[in-house]
XYZ file of C-alpha atoms in Angstrom:
190
model
C 3.935 -38.088 10.182
C 4.841 -34.289 9.969
C 1.550 -32.344 9.382
C 1.973 -29.698 6.586
C 1.749 -26.370 7.255
C -1.916 -24.769 6.484
C -1.420 -21.308 5.685
C 1.086 -19.537 3.463
C 3.840 -18.073 5.241
C 4.013 -14.426 3.618
C 0.472 -14.045 4.471
C 0.599 -14.847 7.915
C 3.529 -12.586 8.084
C 1.829 -9.562 6.740
C -0.605 -10.185 9.302
C 1.897 -10.125 12.148
C 3.625 -7.168 10.612
C 0.351 -5.328 10.316
C -0.516 -5.974 13.979
C 3.040 -5.056 14.991
C 3.159 -1.891 13.339
C -0.543 -1.013 14.699
C 0.179 -1.587 17.801
C 4.160 -1.883 18.624
C 6.218 -4.531 19.812
C 5.447 -3.829 23.741
C 1.849 -3.630 23.598
C 1.392 -6.986 21.138
C 1.126 -10.375 23.063
C 1.647 -13.669 21.541
C -2.203 -14.224 22.046
C -2.990 -11.483 20.146
C -0.444 -12.417 17.419
C -2.452 -16.053 17.378
C -5.850 -14.330 17.263
C -4.869 -12.057 14.195
C -2.502 -14.180 12.284
C -5.044 -17.131 12.460
C -2.793 -19.926 13.235
C -1.444 -21.696 16.409
C 0.767 -20.469 19.184
C 2.765 -23.900 18.006
C 2.825 -22.668 14.237
C 4.423 -19.364 15.068
C 7.019 -20.813 17.390
C 7.895 -23.437 14.976
C 7.697 -21.378 11.793
C 8.990 -17.968 12.851
C 10.634 -18.691 16.548
C 9.571 -16.401 19.721
C 8.040 -13.010 19.416
C 11.231 -10.905 18.821
C 12.182 -13.264 16.070
C 9.142 -12.672 14.608
C 9.085 -8.870 14.971
C 12.221 -9.087 13.240
C 10.985 -10.971 10.149
C 8.013 -8.568 10.279
C 10.750 -5.703 9.771
C 12.650 -6.881 7.304
C 9.414 -8.090 5.490
C 8.124 -4.524 5.451
C 11.675 -3.086 4.300
C 11.432 -6.005 1.330
C 7.687 -4.530 0.441
C 8.924 -0.924 0.689
C 11.868 -1.349 -1.412
C 9.458 -3.088 -3.916
C 7.480 -0.046 -3.880
C 10.610 2.320 -4.630
C 11.943 0.161 -7.087
C 8.348 0.342 -8.838
C 8.487 3.913 -8.694
C 11.770 4.685 -10.162
C 11.001 1.978 -12.988
C 7.838 3.689 -14.000
C 9.169 7.352 -13.572
C 10.834 9.057 -16.035
C 11.578 12.654 -13.898
C 13.994 11.850 -10.948
C 11.952 14.911 -9.160
C 8.401 13.234 -10.015
C 10.002 9.941 -8.164
C 11.004 12.128 -4.834
C 7.836 13.642 -4.970
C 5.868 10.260 -5.411
C 7.784 8.918 -2.091
C 6.736 11.787 -0.205
C 3.268 11.500 -1.218
C 3.124 8.241 -0.255
C 3.877 8.824 3.399
C 0.599 10.876 3.646
C -2.163 8.744 1.505
C -1.364 5.241 2.562
C -4.712 3.048 1.599
C -5.221 0.167 3.520
C -1.978 0.583 5.764
C -1.513 1.538 9.553
C -0.695 5.441 10.037
C 3.178 6.332 9.978
C 6.175 3.914 9.002
C 6.744 0.663 10.919
C 10.424 1.091 10.613
C 10.573 4.715 12.431
C 7.995 3.325 14.852
C 10.520 0.248 15.613
C 13.186 3.037 15.525
C 11.676 5.283 18.096
C 9.956 2.438 20.503
C 13.206 -0.263 20.682
C 16.212 2.063 18.950
C 17.745 2.584 22.350
C 16.674 -0.739 23.830
C 17.361 -3.630 21.257
C 20.785 -3.708 19.202
C 19.287 -6.233 16.646
C 16.368 -3.677 15.536
C 18.585 -0.582 16.334
C 20.978 -2.082 13.537
C 18.048 -3.211 10.998
C 16.522 0.233 11.280
C 19.772 2.112 10.697
C 20.896 -0.270 7.943
C 17.178 0.443 6.499
C 18.072 4.231 6.986
C 21.335 4.089 5.435
C 20.430 2.197 1.933
C 17.457 4.683 1.457
C 20.066 7.790 2.215
C 22.544 5.976 -0.734
C 18.980 5.874 -2.960
C 18.433 9.213 -2.499
C 22.162 10.286 -3.304
C 21.893 8.106 -6.391
C 18.385 9.309 -7.352
C 19.996 13.188 -6.979
C 23.017 12.481 -8.846
C 21.007 11.245 -11.839
C 18.786 14.279 -11.683
C 22.242 16.427 -11.706
C 23.207 14.599 -14.619
C 20.247 15.219 -16.763
C 19.971 18.718 -15.223
C 16.951 18.229 -13.341
C 18.300 18.740 -10.161
C 20.830 21.885 -9.424
C 24.570 20.675 -9.931
C 25.588 23.192 -6.638
C 24.194 20.905 -4.159
C 25.795 18.078 -2.374
C 24.260 14.432 -3.185
C 25.206 13.355 0.227
C 24.120 16.304 2.201
C 21.075 16.757 0.296
C 20.159 12.983 0.791
C 20.514 13.581 4.352
C 18.383 16.371 4.162
C 15.434 14.705 2.159
C 15.713 12.078 4.464
C 15.097 14.021 7.611
C 12.280 15.337 5.584
C 10.876 11.937 4.413
C 10.920 10.073 8.298
C 9.417 13.554 9.777
C 6.309 13.181 7.900
C 6.304 9.725 8.583
C 5.978 10.796 12.174
C 4.180 13.767 11.618
C 1.363 11.695 9.924
C 0.270 9.974 13.259
C -0.596 13.483 14.772
C -2.345 15.482 12.250
C -4.530 15.081 8.870
C -4.040 18.547 7.565
C -3.181 17.665 4.115
C -2.408 20.994 3.027
C 0.092 21.206 5.661
C 1.838 17.641 4.613
C 2.034 18.586 1.098
C 3.385 22.300 1.514
C 6.051 20.321 3.906
C 6.812 18.341 0.531
C 6.770 21.384 -1.668
C 9.331 23.509 0.419
C 11.225 20.315 0.984
C 11.574 19.622 -2.734
C 11.918 23.196 -3.668
C 15.616 23.079 -2.689
C 16.100 20.767 -5.845
C 15.148 23.810 -8.089
């Protein structure tokens, strides 16, 4: 008779995500995962596959959680500029999460070496740029964002800024510096 799983999959996947996010792929051993996730090695293999498959699932979980946060922002804000500001500011004040961005970390660590990770990261960036383009177009329709901006080029610029912030927070705690980058970047919308 097969034993039932004695853990909730998303809960242990969140733990794996946190560990990979904090340490990176290469520095995280299977034993680290066993210890941190609090489940047996066999359960990890049976449920998620090998370390690489677990990493991919953790990265997909991260993407889903980030998308959910962004969707929540857009549903609860009336101002496009406020949505954009909240997106950027969420990068510099992440309570209870590792510093930086798991997606950016993955792209930097594995993007040139692992085609599957590269593809996941690139797809995430494309979805974010499409979302930013949609926000900019909506802001232009309401007159909140100036109409002479190219929505696509502006989305590329804002995405670059957001990725830069997600990297910079790993090396500085200068809140004023980070806030001034956000202010300057968003000022192009006026």
